[in-house]
């Protein structure tokens, strides 16, 4: 079990960066959320971040991913999350196999 | 079972045996034995479900993500071992950084000796989205102890945050629920990335089994859960298009920040809801 000083420094730098980004939300003043537009913006954060996170995979990888995402979205309107995940994984695997 | 079921009409034997011991004692003694005394927070808010129930509900909610993350944790550990990291270093990185995407990016950029400025900056860029996530979830942690709030935010990860937002949309978010979410995924991540480094063997590409798509599917399901919020479709469309456009020009994690900012901006520009005028 070795612990290289340069590796340790890199890990600590990465940790510092993630601690900063994770705690930065705490210092947002509560008053900033009182304005209706600010509130609308904050309510939109979850969907916006998640959409930005998956968009390159869904829209710019290939047709199997796009179609699988469409099927997953349809499933999400009706089914519980675990079933939605199952639909997505199976659809992606099958469609990728079809695409070769 | 139907209401008219014959079995239900049978006279039930009187259940007296277990109650006799408490007769004559104040009810409060049965619920809160004075010897225990450890759960002051739970006593302040009696109508809330027990912390244990909340923690278990959180763990159950994160379970699909925790299972889906295992192949990636093993892969990350194996990749790290290939780059020359020891199992101890991998465990330390997972425990202190606990951010899958930035750890994958870091290993991609890894040199020997490790360049801490490059790797720290990359982690900062990849996790810029946490600032928005934290700002959104922190006000929903109003019921947390200040120390618990800091610890909870240190556990912020995409899946945990998304599940917490989903919970907060339905009922007050409790610290126990959040640590149920975060605790399971954290232990799981540290354990399996270290295991990957120890085994160091080649695992098949998780994409081959559609495992990578589990994350996309989880996030699609979670996005769908927000579909009744105002301006949902324009927000999602703007975020997705901006992210794809950014990705085409500047591949990497910047697209997440740009896409999220675009979606949030559209939500702010849309006419505010009617009730706000009152």
mmCIF file of C-alpha atoms in Angstrom:
data_model
loop_
_atom_site.group_PDB
_atom_site.id
_atom_site.type_symbol
_atom_site.label_atom_id
_atom_site.label_comp_id
_atom_site.label_asym_id
_atom_site.label_seq_id
_atom_site.Cartn_x
_atom_site.Cartn_y
_atom_site.Cartn_z
ATOM 1 C CA UNK A 1 0.000 0.000 0.000
ATOM 2 C CA UNK A 2 1.832 3.081 -1.233
ATOM 3 C CA UNK A 3 0.846 6.708 -0.972
ATOM 4 C CA UNK A 4 2.727 8.900 -3.420
ATOM 5 C CA UNK A 5 3.092 12.567 -2.301
ATOM 6 C CA UNK A 6 2.185 13.932 -5.769
ATOM 7 C CA UNK A 7 -0.849 11.639 -5.925
ATOM 8 C CA UNK A 8 -1.891 12.738 -2.443
ATOM 9 C CA UNK A 9 -1.556 16.395 -3.491
ATOM 10 C CA UNK A 10 -3.694 15.756 -6.569
ATOM 11 C CA UNK A 11 -6.347 13.956 -4.516
ATOM 12 C CA UNK A 12 -6.405 16.822 -2.006
ATOM 13 C CA UNK A 13 -6.695 19.382 -4.829
ATOM 14 C CA UNK A 14 -9.608 17.448 -6.299
ATOM 15 C CA UNK A 15 -11.197 17.169 -2.858
ATOM 16 C CA UNK A 16 -10.805 20.918 -2.285
ATOM 17 C CA UNK A 17 -12.465 21.649 -5.631
ATOM 18 C CA UNK A 18 -15.425 19.375 -4.917
ATOM 19 C CA UNK A 19 -15.817 20.650 -1.347
ATOM 20 C CA UNK A 20 -15.926 24.187 -2.722
ATOM 21 C CA UNK A 21 -18.571 23.425 -5.362
ATOM 22 C CA UNK A 22 -20.665 21.381 -2.921
ATOM 23 C CA UNK A 23 -20.700 24.014 -0.174
ATOM 24 C CA UNK A 24 -20.978 27.090 -2.425
ATOM 25 C CA UNK A 25 -24.763 26.662 -2.524
ATOM 26 C CA UNK A 26 -24.905 27.313 1.236
ATOM 27 C CA UNK A 27 -23.836 30.950 0.930
ATOM 28 C CA UNK A 28 -26.656 31.841 -1.461
ATOM 29 C CA UNK A 29 -28.663 34.477 0.427
ATOM 30 C CA UNK A 30 -32.253 33.447 1.180
ATOM 31 C CA UNK A 31 -33.396 36.871 0.015
ATOM 32 C CA UNK A 32 -32.228 36.008 -3.498
ATOM 33 C CA UNK A 33 -35.083 33.533 -3.704
ATOM 34 C CA UNK A 34 -37.837 36.017 -2.922
ATOM 35 C CA UNK A 35 -38.117 37.489 -6.400
ATOM 36 C CA UNK A 36 -40.615 35.491 -8.538
ATOM 37 C CA UNK A 37 -38.199 35.212 -11.450
ATOM 38 C CA UNK A 38 -35.398 34.058 -9.185
ATOM 39 C CA UNK A 39 -37.741 31.479 -7.694
ATOM 40 C CA UNK A 40 -38.807 30.307 -11.153
ATOM 41 C CA UNK A 41 -35.135 29.994 -12.064
ATOM 42 C CA UNK A 42 -34.388 27.923 -8.973
ATOM 43 C CA UNK A 43 -37.373 25.677 -9.468
ATOM 44 C CA UNK A 44 -36.037 24.972 -12.947
ATOM 45 C CA UNK A 45 -32.570 23.931 -11.712
ATOM 46 C CA UNK A 46 -33.231 20.185 -11.246
ATOM 47 C CA UNK A 47 -34.781 19.582 -14.663
ATOM 48 C CA UNK A 48 -32.283 21.900 -16.392
ATOM 49 C CA UNK A 49 -29.187 20.277 -14.855
ATOM 50 C CA UNK A 50 -30.457 16.763 -15.508
ATOM 51 C CA UNK A 51 -31.407 17.610 -19.101
ATOM 52 C CA UNK A 52 -27.976 19.145 -19.728
ATOM 53 C CA UNK A 53 -26.336 16.094 -18.155
ATOM 54 C CA UNK A 54 -27.994 13.546 -20.448
ATOM 55 C CA UNK A 55 -28.536 15.596 -23.637
ATOM 56 C CA UNK A 56 -25.191 14.740 -25.307
ATOM 57 C CA UNK A 57 -25.800 11.013 -24.695
ATOM 58 C CA UNK A 58 -29.427 11.168 -25.794
ATOM 59 C CA UNK A 59 -29.138 13.444 -28.828
ATOM 60 C CA UNK A 60 -25.580 13.150 -30.111
ATOM 61 C CA UNK A 61 -24.428 9.554 -29.617
ATOM 62 C CA UNK A 62 -26.456 7.647 -32.206
ATOM 63 C CA UNK A 63 -29.997 6.638 -33.071
ATOM 64 C CA UNK A 64 -30.136 3.684 -30.620
ATOM 65 C CA UNK A 65 -29.556 6.042 -27.681
ATOM 66 C CA UNK A 66 -32.094 8.569 -28.985
ATOM 67 C CA UNK A 67 -34.784 5.918 -29.521
ATOM 68 C CA UNK A 68 -34.008 4.235 -26.182
ATOM 69 C CA UNK A 69 -34.317 7.621 -24.465
ATOM 70 C CA UNK A 70 -37.683 8.198 -26.167
ATOM 71 C CA UNK A 71 -38.965 4.808 -24.989
ATOM 72 C CA UNK A 72 -37.621 5.514 -21.501
ATOM 73 C CA UNK A 73 -39.405 8.879 -21.431
ATOM 74 C CA UNK A 74 -42.688 7.233 -22.458
ATOM 75 C CA UNK A 75 -42.216 4.614 -19.738
ATOM 76 C CA UNK A 76 -41.493 7.389 -17.226
ATOM 77 C CA UNK A 77 -44.988 8.811 -17.772
ATOM 78 C CA UNK A 78 -46.577 5.605 -16.522
ATOM 79 C CA UNK A 79 -44.159 3.342 -14.625
ATOM 80 C CA UNK A 80 -42.234 3.531 -11.335
ATOM 81 C CA UNK A 81 -38.548 4.497 -11.560
ATOM 82 C CA UNK A 82 -37.118 0.989 -11.275
ATOM 83 C CA UNK A 83 -39.256 -0.201 -14.202
ATOM 84 C CA UNK A 84 -38.239 2.910 -16.142
ATOM 85 C CA UNK A 85 -34.561 2.031 -15.640
ATOM 86 C CA UNK A 86 -35.208 -1.555 -16.751
ATOM 87 C CA UNK A 87 -36.965 -0.341 -19.900
ATOM 88 C CA UNK A 88 -34.085 2.022 -20.649
ATOM 89 C CA UNK A 89 -31.276 -0.500 -20.139
ATOM 90 C CA UNK A 90 -33.005 -3.264 -22.121
ATOM 91 C CA UNK A 91 -33.969 -0.869 -24.922
ATOM 92 C CA UNK A 92 -30.435 0.524 -25.152
ATOM 93 C CA UNK A 93 -28.844 -2.950 -25.193
ATOM 94 C CA UNK A 94 -31.253 -4.299 -27.833
ATOM 95 C CA UNK A 95 -31.126 -1.248 -30.089
ATOM 96 C CA UNK A 96 -27.320 -1.133 -29.921
ATOM 97 C CA UNK A 97 -27.246 -4.814 -30.878
ATOM 98 C CA UNK A 98 -29.522 -4.036 -33.835
ATOM 99 C CA UNK A 99 -27.335 -1.101 -34.855
ATOM 100 C CA UNK A 100 -24.294 -3.368 -34.623
ATOM 101 C CA UNK B 1 -59.821 -9.448 0.288
ATOM 102 C CA UNK B 2 -63.451 -8.377 0.092
ATOM 103 C CA UNK B 3 -65.123 -6.391 2.795
ATOM 104 C CA UNK B 4 -67.755 -9.098 3.281
ATOM 105 C CA UNK B 5 -65.122 -11.781 3.830
ATOM 106 C CA UNK B 6 -66.460 -14.240 6.383
ATOM 107 C CA UNK B 7 -63.156 -14.541 8.199
ATOM 108 C CA UNK B 8 -63.308 -10.893 9.140
ATOM 109 C CA UNK B 9 -66.629 -11.268 10.917
ATOM 110 C CA UNK B 10 -65.343 -13.912 13.295
ATOM 111 C CA UNK B 11 -65.154 -12.506 16.788
ATOM 112 C CA UNK B 12 -61.509 -11.813 17.541
ATOM 113 C CA UNK B 13 -60.111 -13.138 20.805
ATOM 114 C CA UNK B 14 -59.548 -10.302 23.216
ATOM 115 C CA UNK B 15 -55.861 -9.327 23.359
ATOM 116 C CA UNK B 16 -55.326 -8.526 26.984
ATOM 117 C CA UNK B 17 -52.106 -10.264 27.918
ATOM 118 C CA UNK B 18 -49.643 -7.686 26.591
ATOM 119 C CA UNK B 19 -51.421 -4.627 27.834
ATOM 120 C CA UNK B 20 -51.691 -5.549 31.471
ATOM 121 C CA UNK B 21 -48.131 -4.570 32.298
ATOM 122 C CA UNK B 22 -48.540 -0.966 31.208
ATOM 123 C CA UNK B 23 -51.843 -0.367 32.931
ATOM 124 C CA UNK B 24 -51.710 2.567 35.269
ATOM 125 C CA UNK B 25 -48.543 4.017 33.748
ATOM 126 C CA UNK B 26 -48.578 7.346 31.935
ATOM 127 C CA UNK B 27 -48.578 6.811 28.173
ATOM 128 C CA UNK B 28 -45.496 8.971 27.753
ATOM 129 C CA UNK B 29 -43.403 6.370 29.602
ATOM 130 C CA UNK B 30 -44.274 3.747 27.039
ATOM 131 C CA UNK B 31 -43.267 5.919 24.069
ATOM 132 C CA UNK B 32 -40.223 7.681 25.449
ATOM 133 C CA UNK B 33 -38.486 5.803 28.228
ATOM 134 C CA UNK B 34 -36.534 8.400 30.210
ATOM 135 C CA UNK B 35 -33.458 6.151 30.215
ATOM 136 C CA UNK B 36 -33.057 6.381 26.404
ATOM 137 C CA UNK B 37 -32.988 10.113 25.998
ATOM 138 C CA UNK B 38 -30.903 10.193 22.809
ATOM 139 C CA UNK B 39 -33.475 11.374 20.349
ATOM 140 C CA UNK B 40 -34.141 14.972 21.207
ATOM 141 C CA UNK B 41 -34.427 16.030 17.559
ATOM 142 C CA UNK B 42 -37.133 13.452 16.953
ATOM 143 C CA UNK B 43 -39.033 14.662 20.031
ATOM 144 C CA UNK B 44 -39.138 18.246 18.777
ATOM 145 C CA UNK B 45 -41.052 17.166 15.680
ATOM 146 C CA UNK B 46 -43.228 14.256 16.821
ATOM 147 C CA UNK B 47 -45.489 13.909 13.735
ATOM 148 C CA UNK B 48 -42.533 13.070 11.475
ATOM 149 C CA UNK B 49 -41.759 9.431 10.724
ATOM 150 C CA UNK B 50 -38.877 7.927 12.694
ATOM 151 C CA UNK B 51 -35.319 8.667 11.499
ATOM 152 C CA UNK B 52 -34.814 4.960 10.939
ATOM 153 C CA UNK B 53 -37.793 4.818 8.586
ATOM 154 C CA UNK B 54 -36.600 7.915 6.769
ATOM 155 C CA UNK B 55 -33.064 6.562 6.391
ATOM 156 C CA UNK B 56 -34.381 3.258 5.095
ATOM 157 C CA UNK B 57 -36.689 5.027 2.618
ATOM 158 C CA UNK B 58 -33.666 6.997 1.381
ATOM 159 C CA UNK B 59 -31.552 3.871 0.985
ATOM 160 C CA UNK B 60 -34.361 2.142 -0.915
ATOM 161 C CA UNK B 61 -34.749 5.168 -3.209
ATOM 162 C CA UNK B 62 -31.054 5.214 -4.105
ATOM 163 C CA UNK B 63 -30.770 1.420 -4.488
ATOM 164 C CA UNK B 64 -31.228 1.311 -8.304
ATOM 165 C CA UNK B 65 -28.464 3.903 -8.716
ATOM 166 C CA UNK B 66 -26.255 2.105 -6.181
ATOM 167 C CA UNK B 67 -26.567 -1.154 -8.123
ATOM 168 C CA UNK B 68 -26.061 0.525 -11.493
ATOM 169 C CA UNK B 69 -22.911 2.255 -10.241
ATOM 170 C CA UNK B 70 -21.092 -0.980 -9.284
ATOM 171 C CA UNK B 71 -19.684 -1.824 -12.749
ATOM 172 C CA UNK B 72 -18.462 1.766 -13.095
ATOM 173 C CA UNK B 73 -16.863 1.737 -9.673
ATOM 174 C CA UNK B 74 -15.012 -1.475 -10.556
ATOM 175 C CA UNK B 75 -13.978 0.006 -13.894
ATOM 176 C CA UNK B 76 -12.735 3.201 -12.250
ATOM 177 C CA UNK B 77 -10.675 1.196 -9.781
ATOM 178 C CA UNK B 78 -9.195 -0.916 -12.548
ATOM 179 C CA UNK B 79 -8.372 2.164 -14.650
ATOM 180 C CA UNK B 80 -6.723 3.788 -11.649
ATOM 181 C CA UNK B 81 -4.644 0.682 -10.999
ATOM 182 C CA UNK B 82 -3.556 0.796 -14.628
ATOM 183 C CA UNK B 83 -2.450 4.414 -14.124
ATOM 184 C CA UNK B 84 -0.310 3.263 -11.206
ATOM 185 C CA UNK B 85 -2.526 4.194 -8.278
ATOM 186 C CA UNK B 86 -2.448 1.869 -5.274
ATOM 187 C CA UNK B 87 -5.706 0.557 -3.754
ATOM 188 C CA UNK B 88 -5.080 2.882 -0.793
ATOM 189 C CA UNK B 89 -4.834 5.882 -3.128
ATOM 190 C CA UNK B 90 -7.996 4.852 -4.958
ATOM 191 C CA UNK B 91 -9.866 4.422 -1.667
ATOM 192 C CA UNK B 92 -8.616 7.808 -0.490
ATOM 193 C CA UNK B 93 -9.641 9.492 -3.719
ATOM 194 C CA UNK B 94 -13.121 7.954 -3.691
ATOM 195 C CA UNK B 95 -13.621 8.779 -0.019
ATOM 196 C CA UNK B 96 -12.428 12.393 -0.285
ATOM 197 C CA UNK B 97 -13.628 13.313 -3.773
ATOM 198 C CA UNK B 98 -16.693 11.054 -4.123
ATOM 199 C CA UNK B 99 -17.566 12.331 -7.588
ATOM 200 C CA UNK B 100 -17.618 9.682 -10.283
ATOM 201 C CA UNK B 101 -17.474 11.872 -13.357
ATOM 202 C CA UNK B 102 -14.607 14.028 -12.088
ATOM 203 C CA UNK B 103 -12.688 10.918 -11.016
ATOM 204 C CA UNK B 104 -13.006 9.438 -14.513
ATOM 205 C CA UNK B 105 -11.926 12.752 -16.042
ATOM 206 C CA UNK B 106 -8.983 12.964 -13.632
ATOM 207 C CA UNK B 107 -7.776 9.461 -14.504
ATOM 208 C CA UNK B 108 -8.040 10.361 -18.165
ATOM 209 C CA UNK B 109 -5.707 13.321 -17.517
ATOM 210 C CA UNK B 110 -3.515 11.447 -15.015
ATOM 211 C CA UNK B 111 0.270 11.729 -15.430
ATOM 212 C CA UNK B 112 3.125 10.452 -13.278
ATOM 213 C CA UNK B 113 3.851 12.325 -11.101
ATOM 214 C CA UNK B 114 0.322 13.633 -10.751
ATOM 215 C CA UNK B 115 -0.218 17.268 -11.771
ATOM 216 C CA UNK B 116 -2.319 18.623 -8.933
ATOM 217 C CA UNK B 117 -3.163 21.974 -10.581
ATOM 218 C CA UNK B 118 -4.526 20.317 -13.721
ATOM 219 C CA UNK B 119 -6.435 17.654 -11.817
ATOM 220 C CA UNK B 120 -7.849 20.109 -9.278
ATOM 221 C CA UNK B 121 -8.987 22.481 -12.038
ATOM 222 C CA UNK B 122 -10.595 19.628 -13.969
ATOM 223 C CA UNK B 123 -12.483 18.533 -10.853
ATOM 224 C CA UNK B 124 -13.634 22.107 -10.304
ATOM 225 C CA UNK B 125 -14.934 22.381 -13.861
ATOM 226 C CA UNK B 126 -16.684 19.021 -13.845
ATOM 227 C CA UNK B 127 -18.411 19.795 -10.555
ATOM 228 C CA UNK B 128 -19.501 23.370 -11.256
ATOM 229 C CA UNK B 129 -23.034 21.997 -11.523
ATOM 230 C CA UNK B 130 -22.877 21.221 -7.786
ATOM 231 C CA UNK B 131 -23.071 24.961 -7.085
ATOM 232 C CA UNK B 132 -26.492 25.124 -8.726
ATOM 233 C CA UNK B 133 -27.578 21.854 -7.143
ATOM 234 C CA UNK B 134 -26.474 22.997 -3.684
ATOM 235 C CA UNK B 135 -28.162 26.371 -4.062
ATOM 236 C CA UNK B 136 -31.368 24.577 -5.029
ATOM 237 C CA UNK B 137 -31.342 21.896 -2.323
ATOM 238 C CA UNK B 138 -29.855 23.862 0.612
ATOM 239 C CA UNK B 139 -33.055 25.874 1.355
ATOM 240 C CA UNK B 140 -34.948 22.548 1.460
ATOM 241 C CA UNK B 141 -32.623 21.429 4.297
ATOM 242 C CA UNK B 142 -34.061 24.017 6.674
ATOM 243 C CA UNK B 143 -34.926 21.297 9.200
ATOM 244 C CA UNK B 144 -31.360 19.947 9.321
ATOM 245 C CA UNK B 145 -28.901 20.654 12.119
ATOM 246 C CA UNK B 146 -26.278 23.080 10.679
ATOM 247 C CA UNK B 147 -23.551 20.426 10.920
ATOM 248 C CA UNK B 148 -25.823 17.855 9.281
ATOM 249 C CA UNK B 149 -26.513 20.330 6.479
ATOM 250 C CA UNK B 150 -22.778 20.759 5.774
ATOM 251 C CA UNK B 151 -22.192 16.988 5.884
ATOM 252 C CA UNK B 152 -25.203 16.403 3.636
ATOM 253 C CA UNK B 153 -23.962 18.918 1.073
ATOM 254 C CA UNK B 154 -20.527 17.251 1.099
ATOM 255 C CA UNK B 155 -22.327 14.102 -0.092
ATOM 256 C CA UNK B 156 -23.887 15.928 -3.019
ATOM 257 C CA UNK B 157 -23.835 13.745 -6.124
ATOM 258 C CA UNK B 158 -26.113 13.789 -9.152
ATOM 259 C CA UNK B 159 -28.246 10.821 -8.128
ATOM 260 C CA UNK B 160 -28.429 11.779 -4.445
ATOM 261 C CA UNK B 161 -29.314 15.346 -5.224
ATOM 262 C CA UNK B 162 -31.948 14.348 -7.787
ATOM 263 C CA UNK B 163 -33.594 11.915 -5.352
ATOM 264 C CA UNK B 164 -33.522 14.544 -2.611
ATOM 265 C CA UNK B 165 -35.186 17.092 -4.903
ATOM 266 C CA UNK B 166 -37.821 14.552 -5.782
ATOM 267 C CA UNK B 167 -38.456 13.861 -2.096
ATOM 268 C CA UNK B 168 -38.536 17.573 -1.256
ATOM 269 C CA UNK B 169 -41.163 18.117 -3.944
ATOM 270 C CA UNK B 170 -43.481 15.680 -2.147
ATOM 271 C CA UNK B 171 -42.751 16.204 1.566
ATOM 272 C CA UNK B 172 -40.249 17.896 3.880
ATOM 273 C CA UNK B 173 -36.743 16.560 3.353
ATOM 274 C CA UNK B 174 -35.220 15.083 6.525
ATOM 275 C CA UNK B 175 -31.554 14.619 7.349
ATOM 276 C CA UNK B 176 -32.166 10.911 7.970
ATOM 277 C CA UNK B 177 -33.628 10.462 4.492
ATOM 278 C CA UNK B 178 -30.716 12.342 2.930
ATOM 279 C CA UNK B 179 -28.103 10.301 4.786
ATOM 280 C CA UNK B 180 -29.980 7.159 3.789
ATOM 281 C CA UNK B 181 -29.554 8.235 0.176
ATOM 282 C CA UNK B 182 -25.983 9.414 0.518
ATOM 283 C CA UNK B 183 -24.677 6.827 2.968
ATOM 284 C CA UNK B 184 -25.483 3.830 0.811
ATOM 285 C CA UNK B 185 -24.073 5.324 -2.373
ATOM 286 C CA UNK B 186 -20.945 6.589 -0.589
ATOM 287 C CA UNK B 187 -20.055 3.268 1.051
ATOM 288 C CA UNK B 188 -20.881 1.476 -2.178
ATOM 289 C CA UNK B 189 -18.650 3.796 -4.216
ATOM 290 C CA UNK B 190 -15.623 3.658 -1.912
ATOM 291 C CA UNK B 191 -15.935 -0.121 -1.530
ATOM 292 C CA UNK B 192 -16.293 -1.021 -5.189
ATOM 293 C CA UNK B 193 -13.739 1.442 -6.593
ATOM 294 C CA UNK B 194 -11.215 0.003 -4.112
ATOM 295 C CA UNK B 195 -12.249 -3.515 -5.088
ATOM 296 C CA UNK B 196 -11.670 -2.584 -8.732
ATOM 297 C CA UNK B 197 -8.170 -1.369 -7.883
ATOM 298 C CA UNK B 198 -7.382 -4.513 -5.902
ATOM 299 C CA UNK B 199 -8.596 -6.890 -8.566
ATOM 300 C CA UNK B 200 -7.191 -4.614 -11.254
ATOM 301 C CA UNK B 201 -8.458 -7.021 -13.885
ATOM 302 C CA UNK B 202 -10.200 -6.034 -17.059
ATOM 303 C CA UNK B 203 -13.925 -5.736 -16.679
ATOM 304 C CA UNK B 204 -16.018 -5.727 -19.766
ATOM 305 C CA UNK B 205 -17.121 -2.364 -21.076
ATOM 306 C CA UNK B 206 -20.302 -1.570 -19.102
ATOM 307 C CA UNK B 207 -21.710 0.056 -22.251
ATOM 308 C CA UNK B 208 -21.839 -3.350 -23.913
ATOM 309 C CA UNK B 209 -24.604 -4.421 -21.541
ATOM 310 C CA UNK B 210 -26.503 -1.136 -21.651
ATOM 311 C CA UNK B 211 -25.397 -0.468 -18.055
ATOM 312 C CA UNK B 212 -24.206 3.020 -18.890
ATOM 313 C CA UNK B 213 -27.718 3.803 -20.045
ATOM 314 C CA UNK B 214 -29.040 3.080 -16.543
ATOM 315 C CA UNK B 215 -27.881 6.564 -15.510
ATOM 316 C CA UNK B 216 -29.529 8.200 -18.495
ATOM 317 C CA UNK B 217 -32.716 6.245 -17.737
ATOM 318 C CA UNK B 218 -32.672 7.226 -14.050
ATOM 319 C CA UNK B 219 -32.255 10.861 -15.015
ATOM 320 C CA UNK B 220 -35.016 10.686 -17.649
ATOM 321 C CA UNK B 221 -37.329 9.230 -15.006
ATOM 322 C CA UNK B 222 -36.391 12.006 -12.595
ATOM 323 C CA UNK B 223 -36.818 14.721 -15.237
ATOM 324 C CA UNK B 224 -40.299 13.334 -15.966
ATOM 325 C CA UNK B 225 -41.101 13.754 -12.283
ATOM 326 C CA UNK B 226 -40.661 17.519 -12.659
ATOM 327 C CA UNK B 227 -42.946 17.757 -15.706
ATOM 328 C CA UNK B 228 -45.681 19.630 -13.826
ATOM 329 C CA UNK B 229 -43.425 22.546 -12.853
ATOM 330 C CA UNK B 230 -44.022 25.745 -14.802
ATOM 331 C CA UNK B 231 -42.070 26.208 -18.014
ATOM 332 C CA UNK B 232 -40.918 22.588 -17.891
ATOM 333 C CA UNK B 233 -40.713 21.930 -21.636
ATOM 334 C CA UNK B 234 -38.950 25.182 -22.676
ATOM 335 C CA UNK B 235 -36.505 24.722 -19.766
ATOM 336 C CA UNK B 236 -35.612 21.150 -20.689
ATOM 337 C CA UNK B 237 -35.424 21.939 -24.413
ATOM 338 C CA UNK B 238 -33.138 24.938 -23.867
ATOM 339 C CA UNK B 239 -30.880 23.011 -21.482
ATOM 340 C CA UNK B 240 -30.614 20.020 -23.822
ATOM 341 C CA UNK B 241 -29.952 22.047 -26.977
ATOM 342 C CA UNK B 242 -27.406 24.316 -25.301
ATOM 343 C CA UNK B 243 -25.623 21.283 -23.838
ATOM 344 C CA UNK B 244 -25.463 19.492 -27.198
ATOM 345 C CA UNK B 245 -24.289 22.654 -28.993
ATOM 346 C CA UNK B 246 -21.590 23.254 -26.373
ATOM 347 C CA UNK B 247 -20.512 19.627 -26.483
ATOM 348 C CA UNK B 248 -20.054 19.908 -30.274
ATOM 349 C CA UNK B 249 -17.750 22.926 -29.909
ATOM 350 C CA UNK B 250 -16.050 22.165 -26.608
ATOM 351 C CA UNK B 251 -16.281 18.480 -25.668
ATOM 352 C CA UNK B 252 -16.256 17.856 -21.942
ATOM 353 C CA UNK B 253 -18.076 18.739 -18.776
ATOM 354 C CA UNK B 254 -18.510 22.436 -19.651
ATOM 355 C CA UNK B 255 -21.655 21.476 -21.574
ATOM 356 C CA UNK B 256 -23.420 20.586 -18.322
ATOM 357 C CA UNK B 257 -22.854 24.030 -16.833
ATOM 358 C CA UNK B 258 -23.754 25.863 -20.053
ATOM 359 C CA UNK B 259 -26.856 23.732 -20.649
ATOM 360 C CA UNK B 260 -28.066 24.110 -17.090
ATOM 361 C CA UNK B 261 -27.517 27.867 -17.224
ATOM 362 C CA UNK B 262 -29.496 28.101 -20.477
ATOM 363 C CA UNK B 263 -32.422 26.130 -19.031
ATOM 364 C CA UNK B 264 -32.460 28.203 -15.854
ATOM 365 C CA UNK B 265 -32.256 31.434 -17.863
ATOM 366 C CA UNK B 266 -35.246 30.420 -19.988
ATOM 367 C CA UNK B 267 -37.245 29.606 -16.840
ATOM 368 C CA UNK B 268 -36.410 33.053 -15.447
ATOM 369 C CA UNK B 269 -37.300 34.862 -18.695
ATOM 370 C CA UNK B 270 -40.697 33.136 -19.058
ATOM 371 C CA UNK B 271 -43.555 35.232 -17.649
ATOM 372 C CA UNK B 272 -43.705 34.726 -13.879
ATOM 373 C CA UNK B 273 -46.583 32.723 -12.451
ATOM 374 C CA UNK B 274 -49.849 34.518 -11.821
ATOM 375 C CA UNK B 275 -49.911 34.016 -8.045
ATOM 376 C CA UNK B 276 -46.637 35.925 -7.751
ATOM 377 C CA UNK B 277 -48.424 39.156 -8.722
ATOM 378 C CA UNK B 278 -50.733 38.909 -5.708
#
